[in-house]
Coordinates of C-alpha atoms and ligand atoms in Angstrom, one line a residue:
X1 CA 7.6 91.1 -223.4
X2 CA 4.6 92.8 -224.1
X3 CA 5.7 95.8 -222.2
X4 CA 8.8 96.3 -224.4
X5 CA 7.1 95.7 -228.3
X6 CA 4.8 98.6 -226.7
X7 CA 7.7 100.3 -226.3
X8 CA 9.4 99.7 -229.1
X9 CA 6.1 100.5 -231.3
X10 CA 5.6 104.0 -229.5
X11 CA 9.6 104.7 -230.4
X12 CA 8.9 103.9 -234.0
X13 CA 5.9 105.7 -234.5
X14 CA 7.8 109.1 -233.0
X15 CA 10.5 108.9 -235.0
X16 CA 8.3 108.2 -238.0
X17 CA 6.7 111.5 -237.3
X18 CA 9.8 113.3 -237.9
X19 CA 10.3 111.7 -240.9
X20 CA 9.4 114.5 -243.8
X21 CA 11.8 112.9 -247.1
X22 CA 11.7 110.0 -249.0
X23 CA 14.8 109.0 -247.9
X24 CA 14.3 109.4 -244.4
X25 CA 11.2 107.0 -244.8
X26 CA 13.8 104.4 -246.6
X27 CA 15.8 104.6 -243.4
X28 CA 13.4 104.3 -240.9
X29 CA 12.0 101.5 -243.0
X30 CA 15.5 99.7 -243.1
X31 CA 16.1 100.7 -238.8
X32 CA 12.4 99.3 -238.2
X33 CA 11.1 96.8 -240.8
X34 CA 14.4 95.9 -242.3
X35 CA 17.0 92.8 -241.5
X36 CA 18.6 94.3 -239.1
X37 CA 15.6 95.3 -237.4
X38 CA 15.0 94.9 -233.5
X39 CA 11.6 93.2 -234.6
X40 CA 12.9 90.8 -237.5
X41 CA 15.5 90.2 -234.5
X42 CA 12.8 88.9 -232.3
X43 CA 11.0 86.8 -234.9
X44 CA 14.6 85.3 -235.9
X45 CA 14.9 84.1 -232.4
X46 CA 11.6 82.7 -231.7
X47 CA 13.2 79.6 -232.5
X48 CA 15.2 79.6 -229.2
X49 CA 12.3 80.5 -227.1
X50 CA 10.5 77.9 -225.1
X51 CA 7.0 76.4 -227.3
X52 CA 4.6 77.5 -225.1
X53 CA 6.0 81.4 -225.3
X54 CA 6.8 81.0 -228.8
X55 CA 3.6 81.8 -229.9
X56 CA 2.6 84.3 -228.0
X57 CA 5.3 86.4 -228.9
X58 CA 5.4 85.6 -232.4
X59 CA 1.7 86.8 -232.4
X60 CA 2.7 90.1 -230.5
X61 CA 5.8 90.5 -232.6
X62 CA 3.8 90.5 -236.3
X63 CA 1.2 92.7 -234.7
X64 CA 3.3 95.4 -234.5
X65 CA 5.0 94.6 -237.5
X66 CA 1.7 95.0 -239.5
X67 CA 0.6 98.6 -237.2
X68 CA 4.6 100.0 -238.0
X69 CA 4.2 99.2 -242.3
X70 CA 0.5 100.6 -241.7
X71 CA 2.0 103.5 -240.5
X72 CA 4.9 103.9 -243.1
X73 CA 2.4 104.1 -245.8
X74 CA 0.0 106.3 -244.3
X75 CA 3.5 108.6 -243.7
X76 CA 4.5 107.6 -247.1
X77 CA 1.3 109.4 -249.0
X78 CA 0.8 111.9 -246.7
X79 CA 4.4 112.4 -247.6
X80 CA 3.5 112.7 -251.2
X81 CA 0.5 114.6 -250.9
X82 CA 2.0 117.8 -249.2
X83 CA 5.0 117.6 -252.0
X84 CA 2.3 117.8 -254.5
X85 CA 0.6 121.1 -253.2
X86 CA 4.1 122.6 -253.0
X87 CA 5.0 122.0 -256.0
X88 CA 1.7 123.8 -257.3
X89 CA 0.8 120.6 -258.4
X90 CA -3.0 119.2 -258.4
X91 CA -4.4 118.6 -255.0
X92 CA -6.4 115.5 -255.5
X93 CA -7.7 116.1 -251.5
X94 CA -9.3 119.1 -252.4
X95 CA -13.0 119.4 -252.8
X96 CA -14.1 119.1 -257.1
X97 CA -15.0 122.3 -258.2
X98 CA -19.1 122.3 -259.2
X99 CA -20.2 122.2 -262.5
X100 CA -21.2 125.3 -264.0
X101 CA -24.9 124.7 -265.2
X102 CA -26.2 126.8 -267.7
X103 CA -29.6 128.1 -268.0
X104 CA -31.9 130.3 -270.0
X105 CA -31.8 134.1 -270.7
X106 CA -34.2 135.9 -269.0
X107 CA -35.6 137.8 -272.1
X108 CA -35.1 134.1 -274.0
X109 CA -37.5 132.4 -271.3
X110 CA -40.1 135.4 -271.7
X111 CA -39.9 135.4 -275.6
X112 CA -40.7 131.6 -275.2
X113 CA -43.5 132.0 -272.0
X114 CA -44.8 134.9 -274.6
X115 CA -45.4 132.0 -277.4
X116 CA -46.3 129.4 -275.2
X117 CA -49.2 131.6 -274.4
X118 CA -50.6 131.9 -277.9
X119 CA -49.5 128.2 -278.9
X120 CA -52.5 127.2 -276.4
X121 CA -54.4 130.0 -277.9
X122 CA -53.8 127.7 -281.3
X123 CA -51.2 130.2 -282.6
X124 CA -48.2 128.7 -284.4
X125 CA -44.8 129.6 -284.0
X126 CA -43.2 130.5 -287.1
X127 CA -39.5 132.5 -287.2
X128 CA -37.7 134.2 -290.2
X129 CA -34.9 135.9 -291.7
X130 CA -33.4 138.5 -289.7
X131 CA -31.6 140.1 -293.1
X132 CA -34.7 141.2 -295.2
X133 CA -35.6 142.9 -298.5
X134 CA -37.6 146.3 -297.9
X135 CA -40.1 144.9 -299.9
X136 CA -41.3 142.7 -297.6
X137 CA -40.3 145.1 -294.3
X138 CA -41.6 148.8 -295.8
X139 CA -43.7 147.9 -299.1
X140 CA -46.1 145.1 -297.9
X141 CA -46.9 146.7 -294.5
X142 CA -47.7 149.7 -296.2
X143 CA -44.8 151.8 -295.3
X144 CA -44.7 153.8 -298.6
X145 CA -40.9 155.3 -300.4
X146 CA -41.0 158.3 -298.3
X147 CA -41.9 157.1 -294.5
X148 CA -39.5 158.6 -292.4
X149 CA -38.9 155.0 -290.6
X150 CA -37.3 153.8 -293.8
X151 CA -34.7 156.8 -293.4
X152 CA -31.4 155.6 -292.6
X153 CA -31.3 157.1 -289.4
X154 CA -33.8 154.8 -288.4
X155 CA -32.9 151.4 -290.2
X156 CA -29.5 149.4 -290.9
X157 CA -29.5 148.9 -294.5
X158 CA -26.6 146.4 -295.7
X159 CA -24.4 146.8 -298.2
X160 CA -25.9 144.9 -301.2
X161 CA -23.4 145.8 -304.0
X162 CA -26.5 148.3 -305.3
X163 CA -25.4 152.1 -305.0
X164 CA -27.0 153.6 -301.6
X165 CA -29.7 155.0 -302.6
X166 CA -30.8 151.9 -304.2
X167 CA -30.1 149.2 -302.0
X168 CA -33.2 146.6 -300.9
X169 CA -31.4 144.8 -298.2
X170 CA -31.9 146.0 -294.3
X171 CA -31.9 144.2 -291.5
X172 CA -35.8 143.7 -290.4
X173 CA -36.7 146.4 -288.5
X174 CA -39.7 144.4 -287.0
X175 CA -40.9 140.6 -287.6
X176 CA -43.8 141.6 -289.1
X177 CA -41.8 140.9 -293.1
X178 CA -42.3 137.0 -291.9
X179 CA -45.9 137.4 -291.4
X180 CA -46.4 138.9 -295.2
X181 CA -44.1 135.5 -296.1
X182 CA -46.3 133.4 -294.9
X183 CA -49.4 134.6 -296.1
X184 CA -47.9 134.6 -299.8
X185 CA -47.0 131.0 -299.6
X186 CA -50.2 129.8 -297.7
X187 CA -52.3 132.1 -299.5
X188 CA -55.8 130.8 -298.1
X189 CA -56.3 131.7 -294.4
X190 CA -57.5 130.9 -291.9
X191 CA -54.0 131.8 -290.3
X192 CA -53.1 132.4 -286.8
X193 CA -49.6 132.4 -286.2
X194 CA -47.1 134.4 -284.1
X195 CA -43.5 135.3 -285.1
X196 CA -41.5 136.1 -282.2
X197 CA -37.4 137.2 -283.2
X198 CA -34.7 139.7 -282.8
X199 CA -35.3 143.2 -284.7
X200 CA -33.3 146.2 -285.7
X201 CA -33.5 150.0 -285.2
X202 CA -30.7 152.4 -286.0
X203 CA -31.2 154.7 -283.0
X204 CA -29.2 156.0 -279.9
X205 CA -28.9 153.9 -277.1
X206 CA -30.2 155.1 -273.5
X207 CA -32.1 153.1 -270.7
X208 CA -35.4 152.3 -272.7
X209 CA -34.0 151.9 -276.2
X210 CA -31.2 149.8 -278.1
X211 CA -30.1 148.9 -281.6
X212 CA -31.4 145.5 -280.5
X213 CA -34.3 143.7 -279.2
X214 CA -37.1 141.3 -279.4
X215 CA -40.6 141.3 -280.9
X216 CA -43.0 138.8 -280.8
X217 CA -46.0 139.7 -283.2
X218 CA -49.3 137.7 -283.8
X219 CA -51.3 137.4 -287.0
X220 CA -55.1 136.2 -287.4
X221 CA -56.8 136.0 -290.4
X222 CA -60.0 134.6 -291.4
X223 CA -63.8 135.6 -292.8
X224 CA -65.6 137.5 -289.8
X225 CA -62.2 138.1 -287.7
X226 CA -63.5 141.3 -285.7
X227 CA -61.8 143.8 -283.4
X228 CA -63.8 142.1 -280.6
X229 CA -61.2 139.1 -281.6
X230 CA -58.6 141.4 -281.0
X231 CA -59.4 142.5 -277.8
X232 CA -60.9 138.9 -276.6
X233 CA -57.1 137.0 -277.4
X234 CA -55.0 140.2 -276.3
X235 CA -57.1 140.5 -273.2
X236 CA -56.6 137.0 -272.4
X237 CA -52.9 137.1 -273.1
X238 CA -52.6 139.9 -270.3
X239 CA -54.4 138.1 -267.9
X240 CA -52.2 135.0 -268.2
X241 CA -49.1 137.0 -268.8
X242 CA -49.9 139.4 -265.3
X243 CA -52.2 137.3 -263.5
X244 CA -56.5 137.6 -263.2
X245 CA -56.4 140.6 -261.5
X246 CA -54.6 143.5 -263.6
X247 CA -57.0 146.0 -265.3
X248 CA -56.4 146.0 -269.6
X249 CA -56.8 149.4 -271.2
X250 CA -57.3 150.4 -275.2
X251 CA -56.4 153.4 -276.9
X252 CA -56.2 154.3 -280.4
X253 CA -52.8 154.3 -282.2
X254 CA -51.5 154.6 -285.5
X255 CA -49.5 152.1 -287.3
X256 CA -49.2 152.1 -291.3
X257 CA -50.0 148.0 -291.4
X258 CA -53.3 148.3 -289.2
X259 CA -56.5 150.4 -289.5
X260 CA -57.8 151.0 -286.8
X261 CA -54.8 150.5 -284.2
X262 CA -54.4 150.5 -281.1
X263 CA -51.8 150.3 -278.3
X264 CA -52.6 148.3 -275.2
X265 CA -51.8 149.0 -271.8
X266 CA -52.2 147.1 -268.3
X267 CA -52.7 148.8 -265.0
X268 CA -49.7 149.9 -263.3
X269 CA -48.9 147.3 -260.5
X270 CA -46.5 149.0 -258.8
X271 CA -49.3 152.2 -257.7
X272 CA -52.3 149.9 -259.3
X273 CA -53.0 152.9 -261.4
X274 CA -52.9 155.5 -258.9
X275 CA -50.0 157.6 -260.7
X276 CA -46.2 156.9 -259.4
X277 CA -42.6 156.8 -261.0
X278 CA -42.8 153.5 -263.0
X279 CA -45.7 154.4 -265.0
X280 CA -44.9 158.1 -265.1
X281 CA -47.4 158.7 -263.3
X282 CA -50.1 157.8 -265.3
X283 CA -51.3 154.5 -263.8
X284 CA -50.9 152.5 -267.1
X285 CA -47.8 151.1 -269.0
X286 CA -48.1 150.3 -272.5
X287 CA -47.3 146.5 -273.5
X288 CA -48.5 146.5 -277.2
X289 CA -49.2 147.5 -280.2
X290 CA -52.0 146.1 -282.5
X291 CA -55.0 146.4 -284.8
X292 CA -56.9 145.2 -287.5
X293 CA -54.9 144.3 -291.0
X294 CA -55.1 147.4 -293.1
X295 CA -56.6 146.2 -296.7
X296 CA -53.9 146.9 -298.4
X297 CA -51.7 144.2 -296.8
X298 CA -54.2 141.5 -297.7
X299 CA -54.4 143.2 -301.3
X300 CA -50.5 143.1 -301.8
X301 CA -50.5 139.1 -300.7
X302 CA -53.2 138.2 -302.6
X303 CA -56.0 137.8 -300.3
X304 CA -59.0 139.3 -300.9
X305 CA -59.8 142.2 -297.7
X306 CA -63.9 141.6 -298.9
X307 CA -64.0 138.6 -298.0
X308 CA -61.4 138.0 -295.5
X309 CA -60.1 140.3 -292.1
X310 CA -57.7 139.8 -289.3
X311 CA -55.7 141.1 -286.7
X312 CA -52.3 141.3 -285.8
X313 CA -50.4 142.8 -282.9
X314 CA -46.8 143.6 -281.9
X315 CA -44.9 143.2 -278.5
X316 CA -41.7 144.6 -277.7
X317 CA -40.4 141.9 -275.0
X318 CA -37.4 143.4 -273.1
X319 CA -40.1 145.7 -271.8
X320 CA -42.2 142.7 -270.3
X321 CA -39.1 141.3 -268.0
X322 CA -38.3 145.1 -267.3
X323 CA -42.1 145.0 -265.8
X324 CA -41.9 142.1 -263.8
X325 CA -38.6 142.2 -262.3
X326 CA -38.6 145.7 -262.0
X327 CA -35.3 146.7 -264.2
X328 CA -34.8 150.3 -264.9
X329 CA -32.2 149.5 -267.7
X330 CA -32.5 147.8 -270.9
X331 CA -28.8 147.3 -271.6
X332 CA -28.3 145.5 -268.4
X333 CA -30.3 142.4 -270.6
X334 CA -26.9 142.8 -272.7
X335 CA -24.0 143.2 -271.1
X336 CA -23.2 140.1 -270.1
X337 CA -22.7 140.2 -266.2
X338 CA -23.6 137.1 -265.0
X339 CA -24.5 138.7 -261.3
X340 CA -27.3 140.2 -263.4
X341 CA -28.2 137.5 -265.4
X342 CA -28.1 134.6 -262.6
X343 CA -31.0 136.8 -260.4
X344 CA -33.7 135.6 -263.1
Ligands
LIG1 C1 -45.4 147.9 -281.8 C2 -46.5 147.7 -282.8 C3 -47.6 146.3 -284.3 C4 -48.4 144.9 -286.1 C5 -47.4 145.3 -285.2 C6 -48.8 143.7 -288.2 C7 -48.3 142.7 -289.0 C8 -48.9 142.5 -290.2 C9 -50.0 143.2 -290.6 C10 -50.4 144.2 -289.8 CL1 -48.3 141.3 -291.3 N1 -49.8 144.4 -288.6 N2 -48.2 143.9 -287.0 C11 -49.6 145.6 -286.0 C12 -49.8 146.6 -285.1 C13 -48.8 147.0 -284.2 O1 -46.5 146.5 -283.5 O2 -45.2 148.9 -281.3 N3 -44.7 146.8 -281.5 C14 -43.7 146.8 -280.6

């Protein structure tokens, strides 16, 4: 007995390979499982058979029953599943696709490693509008009617209803209009803050300059605020910024807003101020701008420059990524491929 339910199971199970419709299941179902089957046969005449074989086979006979509907449903959505990737349906076997996970900009996570820097330094982080008036842009820094940066080859002016040549509204060519702001509402320093933000210059594009980028300047001012000041918090922002071990070098610069100014460089790391192609050869690259407030600022914000100084500095920040990671191309930052982007 045993020998022919093997039998009959291994017959079954063949067949039930072979089976690729939904209606060929229904039949093998019905030649198998059904009424009429060779099994529901058996377990119709268990009746007849003597007691103490009875059970036996009964027990055999609803053991294969449950492996052969086993195997019908397994065939059933196997069945299903192959009819749903032909159809070009969803594959519900297939693997989920991962989430995409988001994550900062590179020139984004230095603007804010930038602040973070001078936050600890007790700087505060203020941000402004980004559409300005020229008074507080050109006039209050000292940039007088006929500086050549307020030409319009150099700034975006925006259409505000006034005829051309008299039109106050630009887009802020640097962040420094927030910093006048805030010292005309707070009036009575001490002030330390830094104002870090997208700026504006009407210029050609090439691998070093865009219409676009980001500043973060710093303002101090308070009675006895000295250049030594200035160098002391711009000396320690290099060394947190580049590590310990990176020489800091001052020159003098001029900027309308500052007297004196300065630009600040660190060592080259790439020749460590030996001379090679990244720092043309001079062993330095310039980071910064900066200097002491010129009088005149304080003057037009109402503080008086007798009894109060400062300093204030500017850093353009693509150029700090474009040092570290070694990019050779500003516009990469801003073209949106994603295999540059995700490197950082
Ligand atoms: C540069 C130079 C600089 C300042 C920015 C400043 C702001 C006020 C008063 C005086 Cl409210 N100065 N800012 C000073 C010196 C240089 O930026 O080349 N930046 C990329």
């Amino acid at each position: 007995m045993t020998e022919s339910f093997n039998t009959l199971k291994q017959k079954a199970l063949t067949e039930l390979q072979g089976v690729d419709s939904a209606e060929a299941l229904e039949s093998w179902r019905v030649a198998w499982l059904g009424k009429k089957s060779e099994l529901t046969a058996v377990l119709r005449g268990l009746g007849t058979l003597p007691v103490e074989e009875r059970k036996a086979v009964g027990a055999q006979a609803n053991v294969v029953r449950e492996e052969l509907e086993a195997a019908l449903e397994a065939r059933e959505s196997e069945l299903a599943n192959a009819q749903m990737s032909m159809a070009g349906d969803i594959d519900i076997t297939l693997p989920g696709r991962p989430w995409l996970a988001g994550r900062l900009h590179p020139v984004t996570r230095i603007v804010n490693e930038i602040s973070d820097i001078f936050s600890s330094l007790g700087f505060s982080i203020v941000e402004g509008p980004e559409v300005e008036l020229d008074r507080y842009n050109f006039d209050a820094l000292n940039i007088p009617k006929e500086h050549p940066a307020r030409d319009t080859m150099q700034t975006f002016w925006v259409d505000d209803g006034a005829p051309k040549e008299a039109r106050h509204t630009l887009l802020r060519t640097h962040t420094s209009p927030m910093q006048v702001r805030f010292m005309e509402k707070y009036k009575e320093p001490p002030f330390r803050i830094v104002v870090p933000g997208r700026v504006y210059r009407y210029e050609a594009t090439d691998a070093s300059h865009l219409p676009m980028f980001n500043q973060v300047e710093g303002l101090m001012v308070d009675k006895d605020v000295s250049f030594a000041d200035l160098k002391g918090t711009l000396y320690e922002f290099a060394r947190r910024f580049f590590g310990p071990n990176r020489k800091v070098r001052f020159r003098c610069d001029f900027f309308p807003f500052v007297e004196p100014g300065v630009e600040m460089a660190i060592e080259c790391a790439s020749c460590r101020g030996a001379g090679c192609r990244v720092c043309g050869n001079s062993g330095w690259l310039e980071i910064l701008g900066a200097g002491m407030v010129h009088p005149n600022v304080l003057k037009g914000v109402g503080i008086d420059p007798e009894i109060y100084t400062g300093f204030a500095f500017g850093i353009g920040v693509e150029r700090l990524p474009m040092l570290r990671y070694g990019v050779d191309d500003i516009r990469l930052f801003y073209s949106n491929d994603l295999r540059f982007l995700r490197q950082f």
